[in-house]
Amino acid sequence: MGRDRKLVVALDGPASSGKSSVGAAAALQLGYRFCDTGLLYRSVTWLSLQRRMSPGDVPALVALAEEVHLAPDHQGRLDRVVVDGKDVTEEVHTAAVDQGVSEIAAVGEVRAALLPRQRALARDRGIIMAGRDIGTVVLPDADLKIFLEASVEERARRRIEERGIAPDSREAGEILSQLRRRDELDRTRAVAPLRPATDAHILQTDSNRFEQTVGMVVKEIAAAEEARSSQTKAPA
Ligand code: DC
């Protein structure tokens, strides 16, 4: 199995659909690189909060986009964020960032500043890139596009379980309403809204365990690799 079989895979889906964890696990199984692009938007948001910037100060936000860098973890997955030489991955996953990130991600100029950086990462084949607009905008020519779907209730349930929160607590209710709000903002924004590409494979994951979804993604990629290599082998 040569390295040239490897593909460029776009993995999109709404907040808490499991893109990052599923994508990272599938990448590990297949020997692909993995990149979580949500971290770029999260780190710009985090920096703007740190510096008490107004979400309306577009030039300042665009400048922040230059300051954030993705870094590999010990398994080579680009799922760490480095700002000023410091790993701030934990900081960008706070509730304050969750709350502000959709607004920052809706700023067209910020998206434009981050676009070439995401594309550059996919120049070498063998990558799964996770986000909202990877199949539609960032990598419209990706070899395979996967869109993970799950109902908002199921996504909230998973997040509540992950964080060890009581299901009937006020905090749990807030997680559900915040996910609804982020869905609405991500789906209705004017620039690069969250939606499956017309050629995306939509995977419904509501009743799945984590490993099942990883298995589905691995299977999709293996089938696409197979299809691609038999196309290449076919006589002209
Ligand atoms: O996947 P996540 O929850 O970490 O993403 C954080 C935010 O970033 C999300 O609200 C939408 C935005 N985002 C985006 O607009 N485009 C991407 N490719 C990735 C994330």
CSV table of C-alpha atoms and ligand atoms in Angstrom, one decimal:
chain,number,residue,atom,x,y,z
A,1,MET,CA,0.0,0.0,0.0
A,2,GLY,CA,1.9,3.1,-1.2
A,3,ARG,CA,1.6,6.5,0.3
A,4,ASP,CA,0.2,7.8,-3.0
A,5,ARG,CA,-3.1,6.0,-2.2
A,6,LYS,CA,-3.7,8.6,0.6
A,7,LEU,CA,-6.4,11.2,0.1
A,8,VAL,CA,-7.3,14.7,1.1
A,9,VAL,CA,-10.5,14.3,3.2
A,10,ALA,CA,-12.8,17.1,4.3
A,11,LEU,CA,-14.8,16.3,7.5
A,12,ASP,CA,-17.5,18.8,8.3
A,13,GLY,CA,-20.4,18.9,10.7
A,14,PRO,CA,-22.0,21.0,13.4
A,15,ALA,CA,-20.7,21.8,16.9
A,16,SER,CA,-20.1,18.7,19.0
A,17,SER,CA,-20.8,16.3,16.2
A,18,GLY,CA,-17.6,14.5,17.1
A,19,LYS,CA,-15.6,15.8,14.1
A,20,SER,CA,-12.4,16.4,16.1
A,21,SER,CA,-12.3,13.2,18.1
A,22,VAL,CA,-13.7,11.0,15.3
A,23,GLY,CA,-11.4,12.6,12.7
A,24,ALA,CA,-8.3,12.2,15.0
A,25,ALA,CA,-9.0,8.6,15.7
A,26,ALA,CA,-9.7,7.7,12.1
A,27,ALA,CA,-6.5,9.5,11.1
A,28,LEU,CA,-4.5,7.5,13.6
A,29,GLN,CA,-5.9,4.2,12.3
A,30,LEU,CA,-5.2,5.1,8.7
A,31,GLY,CA,-1.8,6.8,9.2
A,32,TYR,CA,-3.2,10.2,8.0
A,33,ARG,CA,-2.4,13.6,9.4
A,34,PHE,CA,-5.3,15.4,11.1
A,35,CYS,CA,-6.1,19.1,11.4
A,36,ASP,CA,-8.9,20.6,13.5
A,37,THR,CA,-9.6,24.0,11.9
A,38,GLY,CA,-12.1,25.0,14.6
A,39,LEU,CA,-9.0,25.7,16.8
A,40,LEU,CA,-8.0,28.5,14.5
A,41,TYR,CA,-11.3,30.3,15.1
A,42,ARG,CA,-11.2,29.5,18.7
A,43,SER,CA,-7.8,30.9,19.2
A,44,VAL,CA,-8.5,34.1,17.4
A,45,THR,CA,-11.6,34.4,19.7
A,46,TRP,CA,-9.6,33.7,22.8
A,47,LEU,CA,-7.0,36.3,21.9
A,48,SER,CA,-9.6,38.9,21.2
A,49,LEU,CA,-11.1,38.3,24.6
A,50,GLN,CA,-7.7,38.4,26.3
A,51,ARG,CA,-7.0,41.7,24.7
A,52,ARG,CA,-10.6,43.0,25.2
A,53,MET,CA,-11.1,43.8,21.6
A,54,SER,CA,-14.4,44.6,20.1
A,55,PRO,CA,-15.7,41.9,17.7
A,56,GLY,CA,-16.4,44.8,15.3
A,57,ASP,CA,-12.7,45.8,15.1
A,58,VAL,CA,-12.1,43.8,11.9
A,59,PRO,CA,-8.5,44.9,11.1
A,60,ALA,CA,-7.4,44.0,14.6
A,61,LEU,CA,-9.1,40.6,14.4
A,62,VAL,CA,-7.4,39.9,11.0
A,63,ALA,CA,-4.0,40.8,12.6
A,64,LEU,CA,-4.7,38.2,15.3
A,65,ALA,CA,-5.1,35.5,12.7
A,66,GLU,CA,-1.4,35.9,12.0
A,67,GLU,CA,-0.5,35.2,15.6
A,68,VAL,CA,-2.1,31.8,16.0
A,69,HIS,CA,-0.4,28.6,15.0
A,70,LEU,CA,-1.5,25.0,15.0
A,71,ALA,CA,1.1,22.5,16.4
A,72,PRO,CA,1.2,18.8,16.3
A,73,ASP,CA,0.6,16.7,19.4
A,74,HIS,CA,2.8,13.7,20.2
A,75,GLN,CA,1.0,11.7,17.5
A,76,GLY,CA,1.4,14.3,14.9
A,77,ARG,CA,-2.2,15.5,14.9
A,78,LEU,CA,-2.5,19.3,14.4
A,79,ASP,CA,-4.8,19.7,17.4
A,80,ARG,CA,-2.7,22.0,19.6
A,81,VAL,CA,-2.8,25.8,19.5
A,82,VAL,CA,0.3,27.9,20.1
A,83,VAL,CA,0.2,31.6,20.6
A,84,ASP,CA,3.4,33.5,21.4
A,85,GLY,CA,5.2,30.2,21.8
A,86,LYS,CA,2.8,29.0,24.5
A,87,ASP,CA,0.4,26.1,24.2
A,88,VAL,CA,-3.1,27.5,24.9
A,89,THR,CA,-5.2,24.5,23.7
A,90,GLU,CA,-7.0,24.2,27.1
A,91,GLU,CA,-7.7,27.9,27.2
A,92,VAL,CA,-9.5,27.9,23.8
A,93,HIS,CA,-12.0,25.3,25.0
A,94,THR,CA,-13.6,27.4,27.8
A,95,ALA,CA,-17.3,28.4,27.9
A,96,ALA,CA,-16.3,32.1,27.2
A,97,VAL,CA,-14.7,31.0,23.9
A,98,ASP,CA,-17.7,28.7,23.1
A,99,GLN,CA,-19.9,31.6,23.5
A,100,GLY,CA,-18.0,34.1,21.4
A,101,VAL,CA,-16.5,32.0,18.6
A,102,SER,CA,-19.5,31.9,16.2
A,103,GLU,CA,-19.5,35.7,16.0
A,104,ILE,CA,-15.8,35.9,15.2
A,105,ALA,CA,-16.1,33.0,12.7
A,106,ALA,CA,-18.8,34.9,10.8
A,107,VAL,CA,-16.3,37.8,10.0
A,108,GLY,CA,-15.5,37.3,6.3
A,109,GLU,CA,-12.1,39.0,6.6
A,110,VAL,CA,-11.0,36.6,9.4
A,111,ARG,CA,-12.1,33.6,7.3
A,112,ALA,CA,-10.2,35.0,4.3
A,113,ALA,CA,-7.0,35.4,6.4
A,114,LEU,CA,-7.2,31.8,7.6
A,115,LEU,CA,-8.0,30.3,4.3
A,116,PRO,CA,-4.6,30.1,2.6
A,117,ARG,CA,-3.1,28.6,5.8
A,118,GLN,CA,-5.7,25.8,5.8
A,119,ARG,CA,-5.1,25.1,2.1
A,120,ALA,CA,-1.3,25.0,2.6
A,121,LEU,CA,-1.8,22.3,5.2
A,122,ALA,CA,-3.6,20.1,2.7
A,123,ARG,CA,-1.0,20.4,0.0
A,124,ASP,CA,0.5,17.1,1.0
A,125,ARG,CA,-1.9,14.3,0.6
A,126,GLY,CA,-2.9,12.1,3.5
A,127,ILE,CA,-4.8,14.5,5.7
A,128,ILE,CA,-8.3,14.6,7.3
A,129,MET,CA,-9.2,18.3,7.8
A,130,ALA,CA,-12.2,18.9,10.2
A,131,GLY,CA,-14.3,22.0,10.2
A,132,ARG,CA,-17.6,23.6,9.0
A,133,ASP,CA,-16.7,24.7,5.4
A,134,ILE,CA,-13.9,22.4,4.5
A,135,GLY,CA,-15.8,20.6,1.7
A,136,THR,CA,-17.6,23.7,0.5
A,137,VAL,CA,-14.9,26.4,0.6
A,138,VAL,CA,-11.5,25.4,2.0
A,139,LEU,CA,-11.0,22.2,-0.1
A,140,PRO,CA,-13.7,22.1,-2.7
A,141,ASP,CA,-11.6,19.6,-4.7
A,142,ALA,CA,-11.1,17.2,-1.7
A,143,ASP,CA,-11.0,13.6,-2.8
A,144,LEU,CA,-13.6,12.7,-0.2
A,145,LYS,CA,-16.1,14.8,1.7
A,146,ILE,CA,-17.8,13.5,4.8
A,147,PHE,CA,-20.5,15.4,6.8
A,148,LEU,CA,-21.3,14.2,10.3
A,149,GLU,CA,-24.9,14.7,11.4
A,150,ALA,CA,-26.4,14.3,14.8
A,151,SER,CA,-29.5,15.9,16.3
A,152,VAL,CA,-28.9,18.8,18.6
A,153,GLU,CA,-30.3,16.9,21.6
A,154,GLU,CA,-27.9,14.0,21.0
A,155,ARG,CA,-24.9,16.4,20.6
A,156,ALA,CA,-25.9,18.1,23.9
A,157,ARG,CA,-26.2,14.7,25.6
A,158,ARG,CA,-22.7,13.7,24.5
A,159,ARG,CA,-21.2,17.0,25.6
A,160,ILE,CA,-23.0,16.8,29.0
A,161,GLU,CA,-21.8,13.3,29.6
A,162,GLU,CA,-18.2,14.3,28.5
A,163,ARG,CA,-18.1,17.1,31.0
A,164,GLY,CA,-19.7,14.9,33.8
A,165,ILE,CA,-22.6,17.3,34.3
A,166,ALA,CA,-26.0,16.2,35.8
A,167,PRO,CA,-28.4,15.8,32.9
A,168,ASP,CA,-31.2,17.8,34.5
A,169,SER,CA,-29.1,20.6,35.9
A,170,ARG,CA,-29.2,24.2,34.8
A,171,GLU,CA,-25.8,23.9,33.2
A,172,ALA,CA,-27.0,21.0,31.1
A,173,GLY,CA,-29.9,23.2,29.9
A,174,GLU,CA,-27.5,25.9,29.0
A,175,ILE,CA,-25.4,23.5,26.9
A,176,LEU,CA,-28.4,22.6,24.8
A,177,SER,CA,-29.5,26.2,24.3
A,178,GLN,CA,-26.0,27.3,23.5
A,179,LEU,CA,-25.6,24.5,20.9
A,180,ARG,CA,-28.9,25.6,19.3
A,181,ARG,CA,-27.6,29.2,19.1
A,182,ARG,CA,-24.2,28.2,17.6
A,183,ASP,CA,-26.0,25.9,15.1
A,184,GLU,CA,-28.2,28.8,14.1
A,185,LEU,CA,-25.3,31.3,13.8
A,186,ASP,CA,-23.0,28.8,11.9
A,187,ARG,CA,-25.8,27.8,9.5
A,188,THR,CA,-27.2,31.2,8.7
A,189,ARG,CA,-24.0,33.3,8.4
A,190,ALA,CA,-23.5,35.0,5.1
A,191,VAL,CA,-19.9,33.8,4.5
A,192,ALA,CA,-19.2,30.0,4.3
A,193,PRO,CA,-22.2,28.8,6.2
A,194,LEU,CA,-22.3,25.4,7.7
A,195,ARG,CA,-23.9,23.0,5.2
A,196,PRO,CA,-22.9,19.7,3.5
A,197,ALA,CA,-21.2,20.0,0.1
A,198,THR,CA,-23.4,18.7,-2.6
A,199,ASP,CA,-21.0,15.8,-3.1
A,200,ALA,CA,-20.6,15.1,0.7
A,201,HIS,CA,-21.3,11.7,2.2
A,202,ILE,CA,-23.6,12.4,5.0
A,203,LEU,CA,-23.2,10.1,8.0
A,204,GLN,CA,-26.0,10.0,10.5
A,205,THR,CA,-24.5,9.3,13.9
A,206,ASP,CA,-27.4,9.7,16.5
A,207,SER,CA,-27.6,6.1,17.6
A,208,ASN,CA,-23.8,5.4,17.2
A,209,ARG,CA,-21.2,4.8,19.8
A,210,PHE,CA,-17.9,6.7,19.2
A,211,GLU,CA,-16.1,3.6,17.8
A,212,GLN,CA,-18.9,3.0,15.4
A,213,THR,CA,-18.7,6.4,13.9
A,214,VAL,CA,-14.9,6.1,13.7
A,215,GLY,CA,-15.4,2.8,11.9
A,216,MET,CA,-17.8,4.4,9.4
A,217,VAL,CA,-15.3,7.2,8.6
A,218,VAL,CA,-12.4,4.7,8.2
A,219,LYS,CA,-14.6,2.6,5.9
A,220,GLU,CA,-15.5,5.6,3.7
A,221,ILE,CA,-11.9,6.6,3.4
A,222,ALA,CA,-10.7,3.1,2.6
A,223,ALA,CA,-13.4,2.7,-0.1
A,224,ALA,CA,-12.5,6.0,-1.6
A,225,GLU,CA,-8.8,5.1,-1.6
A,226,GLU,CA,-9.7,1.8,-3.4
A,227,ALA,CA,-11.9,3.6,-5.9
A,228,ARG,CA,-9.1,6.1,-6.6
A,229,SER,CA,-6.4,3.5,-7.0
A,230,SER,CA,-8.5,1.4,-9.4
A,231,GLN,CA,-9.2,4.5,-11.5
A,232,THR,CA,-5.5,5.2,-11.6
A,233,LYS,CA,-4.8,1.6,-12.7
A,234,ALA,CA,-7.5,1.5,-15.4
A,235,PRO,CA,-6.0,1.4,-18.9
A,236,ALA,CA,-6.5,4.7,-20.8
B,1,DC,O1,-15.5,22.8,15.8
B,1,DC,P1,-15.4,23.8,16.9
B,1,DC,O2,-16.6,23.8,17.8
B,1,DC,O3,-14.1,23.8,17.6
B,1,DC,O4,-15.4,25.2,16.1
B,1,DC,C1,-15.5,26.4,16.7
B,1,DC,C2,-16.2,27.5,15.9
B,1,DC,O5,-15.4,27.8,14.8
B,1,DC,C3,-17.5,27.1,15.4
B,1,DC,O6,-18.5,27.9,16.1
B,1,DC,C4,-17.6,27.5,14.0
B,1,DC,C5,-16.2,27.9,13.6
B,1,DC,N1,-15.6,27.2,12.5
B,1,DC,C6,-15.8,27.6,11.3
B,1,DC,O7,-16.6,28.6,11.1
B,1,DC,N2,-15.2,27.0,10.2
B,1,DC,C7,-14.4,26.0,10.4
B,1,DC,N3,-13.8,25.4,9.3
B,1,DC,C8,-14.2,25.5,11.7
B,1,DC,C9,-14.8,26.1,12.8
